[in-house]
Coordinates of C-alpha atoms and ligand atoms in Angstrom, one line a residue:
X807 CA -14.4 -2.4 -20.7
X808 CA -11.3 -2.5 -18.7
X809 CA -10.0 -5.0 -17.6
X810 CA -8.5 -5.7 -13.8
X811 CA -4.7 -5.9 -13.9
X812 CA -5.0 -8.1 -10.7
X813 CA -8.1 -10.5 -10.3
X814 CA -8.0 -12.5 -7.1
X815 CA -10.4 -15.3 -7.5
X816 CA -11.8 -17.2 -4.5
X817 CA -8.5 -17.6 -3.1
X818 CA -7.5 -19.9 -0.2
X819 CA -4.3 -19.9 1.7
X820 CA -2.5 -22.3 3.9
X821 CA 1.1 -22.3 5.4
X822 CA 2.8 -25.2 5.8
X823 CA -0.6 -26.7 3.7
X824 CA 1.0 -30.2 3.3
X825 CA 1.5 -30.8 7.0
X826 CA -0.8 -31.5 9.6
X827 CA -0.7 -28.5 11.0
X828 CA -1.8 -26.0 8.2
X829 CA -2.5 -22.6 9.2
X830 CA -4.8 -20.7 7.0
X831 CA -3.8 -17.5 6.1
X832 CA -6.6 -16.9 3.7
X833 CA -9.9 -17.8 3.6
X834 CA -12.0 -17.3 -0.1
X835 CA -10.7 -14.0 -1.2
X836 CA -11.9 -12.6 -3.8
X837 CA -10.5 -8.9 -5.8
X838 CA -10.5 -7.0 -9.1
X839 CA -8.0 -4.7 -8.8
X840 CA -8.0 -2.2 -11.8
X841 CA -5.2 0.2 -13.4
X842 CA -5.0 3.1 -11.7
X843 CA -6.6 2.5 -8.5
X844 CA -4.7 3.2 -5.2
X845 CA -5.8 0.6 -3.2
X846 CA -5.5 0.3 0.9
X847 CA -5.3 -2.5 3.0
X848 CA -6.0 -2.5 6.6
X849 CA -6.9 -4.7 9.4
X850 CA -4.4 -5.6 12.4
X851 CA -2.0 -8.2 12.8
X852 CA -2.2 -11.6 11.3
X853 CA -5.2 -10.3 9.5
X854 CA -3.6 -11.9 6.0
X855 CA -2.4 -9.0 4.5
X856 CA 0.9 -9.5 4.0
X857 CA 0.0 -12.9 3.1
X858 CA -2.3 -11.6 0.3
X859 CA 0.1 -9.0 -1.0
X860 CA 2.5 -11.9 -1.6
X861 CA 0.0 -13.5 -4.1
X862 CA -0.1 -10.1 -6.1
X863 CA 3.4 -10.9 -7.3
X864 CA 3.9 -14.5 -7.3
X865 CA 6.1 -14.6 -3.6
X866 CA 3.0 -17.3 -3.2
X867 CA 0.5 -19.4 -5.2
X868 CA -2.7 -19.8 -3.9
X869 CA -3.8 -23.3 -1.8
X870 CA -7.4 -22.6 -3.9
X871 CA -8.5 -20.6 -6.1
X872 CA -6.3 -18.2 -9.1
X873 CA -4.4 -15.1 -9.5
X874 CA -4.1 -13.9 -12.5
X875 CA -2.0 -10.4 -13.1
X876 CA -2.8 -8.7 -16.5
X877 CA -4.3 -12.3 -17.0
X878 CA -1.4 -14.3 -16.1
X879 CA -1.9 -17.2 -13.6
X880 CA 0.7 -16.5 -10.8
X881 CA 0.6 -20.6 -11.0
X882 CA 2.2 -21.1 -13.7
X883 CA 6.0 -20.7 -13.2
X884 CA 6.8 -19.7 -17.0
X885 CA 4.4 -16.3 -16.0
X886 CA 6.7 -15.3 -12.7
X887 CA 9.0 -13.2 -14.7
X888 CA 6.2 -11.3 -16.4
X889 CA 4.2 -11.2 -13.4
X890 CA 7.4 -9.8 -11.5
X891 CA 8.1 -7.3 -14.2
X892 CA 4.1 -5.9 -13.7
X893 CA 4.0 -5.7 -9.9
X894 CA 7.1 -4.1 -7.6
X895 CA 7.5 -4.5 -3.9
X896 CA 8.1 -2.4 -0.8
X897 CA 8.9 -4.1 1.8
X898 CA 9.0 -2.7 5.9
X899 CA 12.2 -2.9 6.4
X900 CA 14.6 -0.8 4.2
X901 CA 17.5 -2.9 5.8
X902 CA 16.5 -6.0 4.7
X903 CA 15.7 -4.4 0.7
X904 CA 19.4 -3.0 -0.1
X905 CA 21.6 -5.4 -1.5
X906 CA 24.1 -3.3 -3.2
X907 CA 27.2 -0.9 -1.5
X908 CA 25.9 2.3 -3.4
X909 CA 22.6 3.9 -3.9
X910 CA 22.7 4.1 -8.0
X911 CA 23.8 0.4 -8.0
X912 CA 21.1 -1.0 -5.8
X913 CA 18.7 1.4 -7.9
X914 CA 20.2 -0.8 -11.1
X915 CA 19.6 -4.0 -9.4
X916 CA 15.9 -4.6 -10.3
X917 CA 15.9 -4.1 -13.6
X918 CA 19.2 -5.0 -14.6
X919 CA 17.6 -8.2 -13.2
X920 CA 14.8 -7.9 -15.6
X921 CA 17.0 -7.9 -18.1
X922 CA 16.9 -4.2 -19.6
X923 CA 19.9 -2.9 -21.4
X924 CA 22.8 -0.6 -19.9
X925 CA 21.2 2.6 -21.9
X926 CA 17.6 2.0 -21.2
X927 CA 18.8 1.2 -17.9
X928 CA 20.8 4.5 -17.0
X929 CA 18.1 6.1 -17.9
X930 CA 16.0 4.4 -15.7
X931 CA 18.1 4.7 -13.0
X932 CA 18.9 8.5 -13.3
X933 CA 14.3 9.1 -13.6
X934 CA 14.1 7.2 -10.7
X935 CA 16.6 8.7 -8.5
X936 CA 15.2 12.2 -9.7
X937 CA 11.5 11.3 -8.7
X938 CA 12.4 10.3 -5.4
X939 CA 14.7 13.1 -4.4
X940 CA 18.0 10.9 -4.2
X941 CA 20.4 12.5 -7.3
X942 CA 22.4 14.1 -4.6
X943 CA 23.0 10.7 -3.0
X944 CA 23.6 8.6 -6.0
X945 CA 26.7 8.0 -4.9
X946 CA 26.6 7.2 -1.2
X947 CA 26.7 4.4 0.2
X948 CA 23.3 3.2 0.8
X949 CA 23.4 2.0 5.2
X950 CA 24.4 5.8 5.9
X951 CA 21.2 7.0 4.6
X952 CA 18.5 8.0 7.0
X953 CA 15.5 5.3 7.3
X954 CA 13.3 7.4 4.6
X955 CA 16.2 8.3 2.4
X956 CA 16.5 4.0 2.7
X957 CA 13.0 3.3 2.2
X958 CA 13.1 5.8 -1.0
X959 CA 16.4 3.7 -2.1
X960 CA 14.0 0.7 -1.9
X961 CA 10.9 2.6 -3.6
X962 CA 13.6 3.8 -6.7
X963 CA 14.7 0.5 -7.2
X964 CA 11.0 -0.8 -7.6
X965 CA 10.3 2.7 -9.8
X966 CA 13.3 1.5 -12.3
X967 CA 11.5 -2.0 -13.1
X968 CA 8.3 0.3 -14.5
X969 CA 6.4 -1.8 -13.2
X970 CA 2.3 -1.0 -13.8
X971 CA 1.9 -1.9 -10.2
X972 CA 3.8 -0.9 -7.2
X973 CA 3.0 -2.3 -3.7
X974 CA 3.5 -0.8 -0.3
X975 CA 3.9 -3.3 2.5
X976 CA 3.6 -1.1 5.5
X977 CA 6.3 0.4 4.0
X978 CA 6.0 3.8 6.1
X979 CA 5.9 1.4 9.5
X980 CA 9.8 1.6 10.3
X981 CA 9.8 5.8 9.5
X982 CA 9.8 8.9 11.4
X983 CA 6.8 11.2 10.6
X984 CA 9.2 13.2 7.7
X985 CA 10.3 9.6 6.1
X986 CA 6.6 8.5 6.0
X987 CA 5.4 11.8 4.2
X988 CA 8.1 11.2 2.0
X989 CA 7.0 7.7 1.0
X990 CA 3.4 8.8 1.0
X991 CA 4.8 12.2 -1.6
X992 CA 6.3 9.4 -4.1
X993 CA 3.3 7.2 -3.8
X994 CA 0.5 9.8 -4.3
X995 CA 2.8 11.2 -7.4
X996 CA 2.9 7.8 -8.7
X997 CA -0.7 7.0 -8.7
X998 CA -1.3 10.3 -10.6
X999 CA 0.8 9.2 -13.2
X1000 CA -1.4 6.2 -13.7
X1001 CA 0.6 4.1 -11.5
X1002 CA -1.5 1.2 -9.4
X1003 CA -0.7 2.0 -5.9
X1004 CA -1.6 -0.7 -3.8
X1005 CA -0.7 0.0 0.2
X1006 CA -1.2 -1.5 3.6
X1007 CA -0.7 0.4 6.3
X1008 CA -1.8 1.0 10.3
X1009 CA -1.7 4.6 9.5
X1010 CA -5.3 5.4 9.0
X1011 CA -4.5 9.3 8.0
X1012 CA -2.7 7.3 5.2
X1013 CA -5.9 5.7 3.7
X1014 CA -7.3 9.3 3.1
X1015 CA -5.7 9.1 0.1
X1016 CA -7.3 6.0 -1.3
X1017 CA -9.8 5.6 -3.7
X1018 CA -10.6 2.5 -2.3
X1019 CA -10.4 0.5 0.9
X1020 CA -10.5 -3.2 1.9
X1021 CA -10.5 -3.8 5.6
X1022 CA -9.4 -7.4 5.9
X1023 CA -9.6 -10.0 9.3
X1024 CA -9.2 -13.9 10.0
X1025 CA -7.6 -13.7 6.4
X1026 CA -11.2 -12.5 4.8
X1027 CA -12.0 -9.0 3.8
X1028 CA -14.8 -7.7 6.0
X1029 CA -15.3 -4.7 4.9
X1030 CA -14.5 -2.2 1.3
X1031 CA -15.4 0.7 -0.3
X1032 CA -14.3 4.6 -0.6
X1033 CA -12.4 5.9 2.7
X1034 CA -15.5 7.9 3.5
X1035 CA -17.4 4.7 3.6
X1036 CA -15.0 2.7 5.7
X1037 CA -14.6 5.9 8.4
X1038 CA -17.9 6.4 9.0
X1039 CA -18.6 2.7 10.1
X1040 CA -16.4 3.5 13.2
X1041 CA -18.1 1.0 15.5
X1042 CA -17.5 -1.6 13.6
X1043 CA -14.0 -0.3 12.5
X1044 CA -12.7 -0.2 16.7
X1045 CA -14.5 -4.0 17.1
X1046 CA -12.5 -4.8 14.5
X1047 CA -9.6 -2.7 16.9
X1048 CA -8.4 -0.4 13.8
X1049 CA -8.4 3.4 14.6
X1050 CA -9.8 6.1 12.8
X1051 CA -7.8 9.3 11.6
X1052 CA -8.3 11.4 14.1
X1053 CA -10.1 13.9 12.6
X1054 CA -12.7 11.4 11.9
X1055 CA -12.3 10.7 15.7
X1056 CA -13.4 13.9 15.9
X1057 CA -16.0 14.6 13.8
X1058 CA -18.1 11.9 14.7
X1059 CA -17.6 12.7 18.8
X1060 CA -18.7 16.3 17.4
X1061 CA -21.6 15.0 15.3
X1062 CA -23.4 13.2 18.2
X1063 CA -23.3 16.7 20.1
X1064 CA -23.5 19.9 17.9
X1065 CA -26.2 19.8 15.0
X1066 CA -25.1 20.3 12.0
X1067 CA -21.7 18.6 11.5
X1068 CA -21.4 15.2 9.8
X1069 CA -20.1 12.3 11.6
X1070 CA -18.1 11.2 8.1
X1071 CA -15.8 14.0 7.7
X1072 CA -11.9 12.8 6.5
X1073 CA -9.9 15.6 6.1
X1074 CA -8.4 18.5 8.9
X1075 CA -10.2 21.6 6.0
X1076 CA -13.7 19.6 5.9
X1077 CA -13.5 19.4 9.7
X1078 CA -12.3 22.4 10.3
X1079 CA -14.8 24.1 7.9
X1080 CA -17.6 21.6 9.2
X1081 CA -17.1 23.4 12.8
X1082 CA -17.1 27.1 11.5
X1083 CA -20.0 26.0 9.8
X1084 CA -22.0 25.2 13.0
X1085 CA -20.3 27.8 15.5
X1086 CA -21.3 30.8 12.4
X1087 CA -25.0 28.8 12.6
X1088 CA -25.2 29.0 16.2
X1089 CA -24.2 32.6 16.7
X1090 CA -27.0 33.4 14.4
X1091 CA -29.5 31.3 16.1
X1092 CA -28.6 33.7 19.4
X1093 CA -28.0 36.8 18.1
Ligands
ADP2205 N1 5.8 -17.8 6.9 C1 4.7 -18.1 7.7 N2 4.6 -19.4 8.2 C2 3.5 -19.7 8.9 N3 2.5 -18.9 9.2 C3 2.6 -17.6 8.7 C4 3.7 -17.2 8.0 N4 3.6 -15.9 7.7 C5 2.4 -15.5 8.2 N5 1.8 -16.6 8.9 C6 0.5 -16.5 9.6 O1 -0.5 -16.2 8.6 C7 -1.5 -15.3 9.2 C8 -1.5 -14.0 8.4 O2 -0.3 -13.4 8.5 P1 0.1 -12.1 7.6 O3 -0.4 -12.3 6.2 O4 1.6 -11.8 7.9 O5 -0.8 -11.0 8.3 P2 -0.6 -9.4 8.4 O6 0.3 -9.0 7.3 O7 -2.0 -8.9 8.2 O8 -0.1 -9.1 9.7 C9 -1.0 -15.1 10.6 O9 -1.7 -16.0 11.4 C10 0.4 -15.5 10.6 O10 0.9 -15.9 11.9
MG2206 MG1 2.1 -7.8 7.3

Protein backbone atom coordinates (compact mmCIF):
# COMPACT_ATOMS: atom_id res chain seq x y z
CA UNK A 1 0.00 0.00 0.00
CA UNK A 2 1.18 3.52 -0.41
CA UNK A 3 2.23 5.29 1.84
CA UNK A 4 1.20 9.25 2.58
CA UNK A 5 4.19 11.49 1.88
CA UNK A 6 2.69 13.95 4.45
CA UNK A 7 0.75 12.47 7.63
CA UNK A 8 -0.54 15.16 9.90
CA UNK A 9 -1.34 13.50 13.09
CA UNK A 10 -3.60 15.11 15.65
CA UNK A 11 -1.94 18.23 15.44
CA UNK A 12 -2.25 21.30 17.75
CA UNK A 13 -1.00 24.68 17.20
CA UNK A 14 -0.29 27.70 19.36
CA UNK A 15 1.47 31.11 18.73
CA UNK A 16 3.31 32.59 21.10
CA UNK A 17 2.45 28.89 23.07
CA UNK A 18 4.88 29.78 25.97
CA UNK A 19 3.20 33.01 26.94
CA UNK A 20 0.14 33.65 28.57
CA UNK A 21 -1.54 34.70 25.89
CA UNK A 22 -1.36 31.66 23.37
CA UNK A 23 -3.42 31.82 20.34
CA UNK A 24 -4.29 28.66 18.85
CA UNK A 25 -3.97 28.40 15.45
CA UNK A 26 -4.76 24.71 15.24
CA UNK A 27 -6.91 22.64 16.92
CA UNK A 28 -6.41 18.41 16.41
CA UNK A 29 -5.68 18.26 12.75
CA UNK A 30 -5.43 15.31 11.36
CA UNK A 31 -4.19 14.51 7.26
CA UNK A 32 -2.71 11.75 5.01
CA UNK A 33 -1.68 13.45 2.14
CA UNK A 34 -0.62 10.97 -0.64
CA UNK A 35 1.83 11.31 -3.79
CA UNK A 36 0.11 12.55 -6.44
CA UNK A 37 -2.84 14.16 -5.02
CA UNK A 38 -3.54 17.91 -5.71
CA UNK A 39 -4.87 18.97 -2.67
CA UNK A 40 -7.00 22.33 -1.97
CA UNK A 41 -7.35 24.29 0.96
CA UNK A 42 -10.02 26.67 1.66
CA UNK A 43 -11.75 28.43 4.29
CA UNK A 44 -11.48 32.40 4.93
CA UNK A 45 -9.16 34.31 6.93
CA UNK A 46 -7.46 33.17 9.98
CA UNK A 47 -9.06 29.82 9.28
CA UNK A 48 -5.28 28.18 9.93
CA UNK A 49 -4.23 27.55 6.71
CA UNK A 50 -1.39 29.17 6.25
CA UNK A 51 -0.56 28.17 9.68
CA UNK A 52 -0.99 24.40 8.64
CA UNK A 53 0.87 24.75 5.29
CA UNK A 54 3.87 25.85 7.48
CA UNK A 55 3.96 22.43 9.30
CA UNK A 56 4.14 20.70 5.79
CA UNK A 57 7.70 21.87 5.52
CA UNK A 58 9.03 22.34 8.82
CA UNK A 59 8.46 26.67 8.92
CA UNK A 60 6.68 25.15 12.28
CA UNK A 61 6.64 22.19 14.66
CA UNK A 62 3.53 21.27 15.97
CA UNK A 63 2.47 22.44 19.89
CA UNK A 64 0.75 18.52 19.85
CA UNK A 65 0.69 16.04 17.91
CA UNK A 66 3.49 14.93 14.64
CA UNK A 67 4.28 15.57 11.17
CA UNK A 68 6.07 13.37 9.55
CA UNK A 69 7.04 13.99 5.60
CA UNK A 70 7.97 10.73 3.76
CA UNK A 71 8.14 9.65 7.50
CA UNK A 72 10.30 12.17 8.76
CA UNK A 73 9.23 13.99 12.02
CA UNK A 74 9.28 17.79 11.14
CA UNK A 75 10.52 17.75 15.06
CA UNK A 76 13.47 16.59 14.77
CA UNK A 77 15.92 19.32 13.52
CA UNK A 78 18.51 16.76 11.84
CA UNK A 79 15.19 15.92 9.24
CA UNK A 80 14.62 19.92 8.19
CA UNK A 81 16.98 19.61 5.32
CA UNK A 82 15.42 16.47 4.01
CA UNK A 83 12.03 17.67 4.73
CA UNK A 84 12.90 20.98 2.92
CA UNK A 85 14.34 19.23 0.00
CA UNK A 86 10.69 17.06 -0.33
CA UNK A 87 8.28 19.99 0.05
CA UNK A 88 8.72 23.58 -1.94
CA UNK A 89 6.91 26.78 -1.17
CA UNK A 90 4.93 29.45 -2.94
CA UNK A 91 4.44 32.09 -1.13
CA UNK A 92 1.63 35.36 -2.02
CA UNK A 93 3.84 37.74 -2.57
CA UNK A 94 6.38 37.34 -5.47
CA UNK A 95 8.15 40.46 -3.92
CA UNK A 96 8.92 39.17 -0.87
CA UNK A 97 10.30 35.45 -2.75
CA UNK A 98 13.15 36.98 -5.14
CA UNK A 99 16.29 37.34 -3.56
CA UNK A 100 18.57 37.47 -6.40
CA UNK A 101 19.29 40.60 -9.29
CA UNK A 102 18.56 38.19 -12.22
CA UNK A 103 15.92 35.67 -13.01
CA UNK A 104 18.39 32.47 -13.73
CA UNK A 105 20.23 33.33 -10.49
CA UNK A 106 17.28 33.39 -8.21
CA UNK A 107 16.09 30.18 -10.16
CA UNK A 108 19.74 28.73 -8.91
CA UNK A 109 19.17 29.81 -5.45
CA UNK A 110 17.15 26.89 -4.09
CA UNK A 111 18.96 24.26 -4.94
CA UNK A 112 22.29 25.61 -5.07
CA UNK A 113 21.08 25.87 -1.42
CA UNK A 114 20.44 22.21 -1.33
CA UNK A 115 23.57 21.58 -2.21
CA UNK A 116 23.34 20.16 -5.95
CA UNK A 117 26.34 20.54 -8.16
CA UNK A 118 26.98 23.36 -10.88
CA UNK A 119 26.08 20.69 -13.78
CA UNK A 120 23.10 19.06 -12.21
CA UNK A 121 22.29 22.40 -11.39
CA UNK A 122 22.22 24.18 -14.87
CA UNK A 123 20.35 21.69 -15.82
CA UNK A 124 17.93 22.31 -13.48
CA UNK A 125 17.78 25.65 -13.85
CA UNK A 126 17.50 25.74 -17.75
CA UNK A 127 14.10 22.67 -17.26
CA UNK A 128 12.74 24.92 -14.94
CA UNK A 129 12.86 28.03 -16.75
CA UNK A 130 11.52 26.13 -19.86
CA UNK A 131 8.46 24.72 -17.99
CA UNK A 132 7.36 27.89 -16.79
CA UNK A 133 7.76 29.96 -19.98
CA UNK A 134 10.69 32.24 -18.61
CA UNK A 135 13.90 31.20 -21.17
CA UNK A 136 13.40 34.42 -22.82
CA UNK A 137 13.81 36.25 -19.56
CA UNK A 138 16.62 34.39 -18.06
CA UNK A 139 18.49 37.12 -18.10
CA UNK A 140 16.41 40.06 -16.86
CA UNK A 141 16.43 41.39 -13.95
CA UNK A 142 13.84 39.82 -11.93
CA UNK A 143 11.60 43.43 -10.21
CA UNK A 144 10.87 44.38 -13.95
CA UNK A 145 8.94 41.33 -14.49
CA UNK A 146 5.20 41.48 -14.46
CA UNK A 147 3.45 40.01 -11.05
CA UNK A 148 2.85 36.45 -12.95
CA UNK A 149 6.13 36.42 -14.84
CA UNK A 150 7.34 37.13 -10.77
CA UNK A 151 5.18 34.58 -9.21
CA UNK A 152 6.55 31.99 -12.13
CA UNK A 153 10.20 33.25 -11.07
CA UNK A 154 9.11 32.10 -7.57
CA UNK A 155 7.30 28.78 -8.76
CA UNK A 156 10.91 27.89 -11.05
CA UNK A 157 12.89 28.34 -8.21
CA UNK A 158 10.73 25.87 -6.10
CA UNK A 159 10.60 23.51 -9.57
CA UNK A 160 14.68 23.44 -9.57
CA UNK A 161 14.78 21.80 -5.78
CA UNK A 162 12.53 18.71 -7.42
CA UNK A 163 10.93 18.69 -4.80
CA UNK A 164 7.98 15.63 -4.55
CA UNK A 165 5.73 18.27 -3.17
CA UNK A 166 5.14 21.79 -4.20
CA UNK A 167 2.82 24.07 -2.12
CA UNK A 168 0.78 27.01 -3.33
CA UNK A 169 0.06 29.57 -0.64
CA UNK A 170 -2.56 31.66 -2.28
CA UNK A 171 -0.08 32.08 -4.54
CA UNK A 172 -2.45 33.35 -7.46
CA UNK A 173 -3.97 36.02 -4.73
CA UNK A 174 -1.62 39.09 -5.71
CA UNK A 175 -2.20 38.24 -9.87
CA UNK A 176 -4.24 39.58 -12.58
CA UNK A 177 -6.66 36.99 -14.17
CA UNK A 178 -3.67 36.08 -17.12
CA UNK A 179 -0.91 35.65 -14.09
CA UNK A 180 -3.30 33.39 -12.17
CA UNK A 181 -4.01 31.13 -15.24
CA UNK A 182 -0.58 31.04 -15.67
CA UNK A 183 0.25 29.70 -12.12
CA UNK A 184 -2.78 27.42 -12.31
CA UNK A 185 -1.16 26.13 -16.29
CA UNK A 186 2.30 25.25 -14.28
CA UNK A 187 0.50 23.66 -11.35
CA UNK A 188 -2.03 21.42 -13.24
CA UNK A 189 1.17 20.39 -15.53
CA UNK A 190 2.97 19.53 -12.45
CA UNK A 191 0.46 17.35 -10.85
CA UNK A 192 0.25 15.41 -14.10
CA UNK A 193 3.72 14.69 -13.91
CA UNK A 194 3.17 13.11 -10.52
CA UNK A 195 3.89 16.15 -8.78
CA UNK A 196 1.92 16.67 -5.21
CA UNK A 197 0.19 19.85 -5.64
CA UNK A 198 -1.05 21.09 -2.57
CA UNK A 199 -2.96 24.78 -2.89
CA UNK A 200 -4.95 27.18 -0.93
CA UNK A 201 -6.64 29.56 -2.49
CA UNK A 202 -10.12 31.97 -2.23
CA UNK A 203 -10.53 31.20 -5.85
CA UNK A 204 -13.15 28.63 -5.83
CA UNK A 205 -13.03 28.11 -9.89
CA UNK A 206 -9.51 27.12 -8.75
CA UNK A 207 -10.47 24.02 -6.63
CA UNK A 208 -12.24 22.53 -9.79
CA UNK A 209 -9.10 21.17 -10.41
CA UNK A 210 -8.62 19.28 -7.23
CA UNK A 211 -8.97 15.81 -6.55
CA UNK A 212 -9.54 16.58 -3.20
CA UNK A 213 -10.77 19.31 -0.94
CA UNK A 214 -10.42 20.24 2.75
CA UNK A 215 -12.43 23.18 3.89
CA UNK A 216 -10.87 24.29 7.07
CA UNK A 217 -12.27 26.94 10.11
CA UNK A 218 -11.36 27.92 13.78
CA UNK A 219 -8.00 26.07 12.78
CA UNK A 220 -10.11 22.59 12.30
CA UNK A 221 -11.10 21.12 8.96
CA UNK A 222 -14.81 21.10 8.76
CA UNK A 223 -15.37 19.75 5.77
CA UNK A 224 -13.35 17.26 2.73
CA UNK A 225 -13.89 15.33 -0.02
CA UNK A 226 -13.86 15.58 -4.05
CA UNK A 227 -14.86 19.31 -5.40
CA UNK A 228 -18.22 17.90 -6.39
CA UNK A 229 -18.80 16.96 -2.88
CA UNK A 230 -17.75 20.19 -1.24
CA UNK A 231 -19.87 22.39 -4.05
CA UNK A 232 -22.88 20.83 -3.59
CA UNK A 233 -22.99 21.45 0.19
CA UNK A 234 -23.51 25.18 -0.64
CA UNK A 235 -25.44 26.08 2.49
CA UNK A 236 -23.11 25.06 4.52
CA UNK A 237 -20.20 26.35 2.31
CA UNK A 238 -21.76 30.41 2.39
CA UNK A 239 -22.32 29.81 6.56
CA UNK A 240 -18.97 29.03 6.50
CA UNK A 241 -18.83 32.61 4.11
CA UNK A 242 -16.75 30.84 1.17
CA UNK A 243 -18.34 31.21 -2.39
CA UNK A 244 -19.05 28.80 -4.89
CA UNK A 245 -17.70 28.91 -8.61
CA UNK A 246 -20.10 30.48 -10.18
CA UNK A 247 -21.25 28.09 -12.33
CA UNK A 248 -22.09 26.02 -9.33
CA UNK A 249 -23.89 29.34 -8.25
CA UNK A 250 -25.74 28.69 -11.05
CA UNK A 251 -26.61 25.36 -11.38
CA UNK A 252 -28.02 24.93 -8.07
CA UNK A 253 -30.29 28.45 -8.43
CA UNK A 254 -31.22 26.47 -11.82
CA UNK A 255 -31.82 23.14 -10.09
CA UNK A 256 -34.43 24.37 -7.61
CA UNK A 257 -36.44 25.77 -10.68
CA UNK A 258 -36.15 23.72 -14.06
CA UNK A 259 -36.48 19.81 -13.62
CA UNK A 260 -33.91 18.04 -14.75
CA UNK A 261 -30.65 19.86 -14.03
CA UNK A 262 -28.46 18.88 -11.09
CA UNK A 263 -27.74 21.28 -8.42
CA UNK A 264 -23.82 19.81 -8.28
CA UNK A 265 -22.59 20.74 -11.61
CA UNK A 266 -18.65 22.17 -11.58
CA UNK A 267 -17.67 22.98 -14.88
CA UNK A 268 -19.05 25.94 -17.62
CA UNK A 269 -19.53 22.42 -20.49
CA UNK A 270 -21.48 20.30 -17.76
CA UNK A 271 -23.60 23.47 -17.14
CA UNK A 272 -23.91 24.48 -20.21
CA UNK A 273 -24.85 21.00 -21.50
CA UNK A 274 -27.03 20.37 -18.29
CA UNK A 275 -29.25 23.46 -19.67
CA UNK A 276 -29.53 22.30 -23.37
CA UNK A 277 -30.38 19.18 -21.83
CA UNK A 278 -33.54 20.54 -20.14
CA UNK A 279 -34.50 23.41 -22.73
CA UNK A 280 -34.29 20.22 -25.73
CA UNK A 281 -36.57 18.20 -22.93
CA UNK A 282 -38.90 20.89 -22.58
CA UNK A 283 -39.44 21.72 -26.18
CA UNK A 284 -40.49 18.17 -26.55
CA UNK A 285 -42.79 18.05 -23.72
CA UNK A 286 -44.70 21.10 -25.78
CA UNK A 287 -44.36 20.28 -29.12
N1 LIG B 1 2.85 34.96 13.42
C1 LIG B 1 1.70 34.91 14.10
N2 LIG B 1 1.65 35.26 15.41
C2 LIG B 1 0.48 35.18 16.10
N3 LIG B 1 -0.68 34.76 15.57
C3 LIG B 1 -0.69 34.41 14.28
C4 LIG B 1 0.49 34.46 13.47
N4 LIG B 1 0.18 34.05 12.22
C5 LIG B 1 -1.12 33.75 12.24
N5 LIG B 1 -1.65 33.95 13.48
C6 LIG B 1 -3.06 33.71 13.88
O1 LIG B 1 -3.34 32.34 13.68
C7 LIG B 1 -4.64 32.15 13.14
C8 LIG B 1 -4.54 31.41 11.81
O2 LIG B 1 -3.86 32.23 10.89
P1 LIG B 1 -3.42 31.72 9.44
O3 LIG B 1 -2.89 30.35 9.54
O4 LIG B 1 -2.55 32.77 8.85
O5 LIG B 1 -4.84 31.68 8.69
P2 LIG B 1 -5.18 31.73 7.13
O6 LIG B 1 -3.96 31.39 6.36
O7 LIG B 1 -6.28 30.72 6.98
O8 LIG B 1 -5.67 33.12 6.85
C9 LIG B 1 -5.25 33.55 13.04
O9 LIG B 1 -6.00 33.76 14.20
C10 LIG B 1 -4.05 34.45 12.99
O10 LIG B 1 -4.35 35.71 13.52
MG1 LIG C 1 -2.93 32.44 4.84
Amino acid sequence: MTEPIIQVKDVTFAYNAETPNPITALRNVSLDIMPGDYLAIVGHNGSGKSTLAKHFNALLQPTEGDVFVKGLNTKQIDNTLAIRSTVGMVFQNPDNQIVATVVEEDVAFGPENLGVPPNELRERVDWALRLTSLTDVRKRAPHLLSGGQKQRVAIAGVLAMKTAVVVFDEATAYLDPVGRDDVLDVARDMNSRGLTVITITHFMHEVLDANRVIVMEGGQIVMQGTPQEIFCRIDELRELQLDVPQTTDLASRLSKRVPGIRGNLLTVEETAEAILGAARARKGAVT
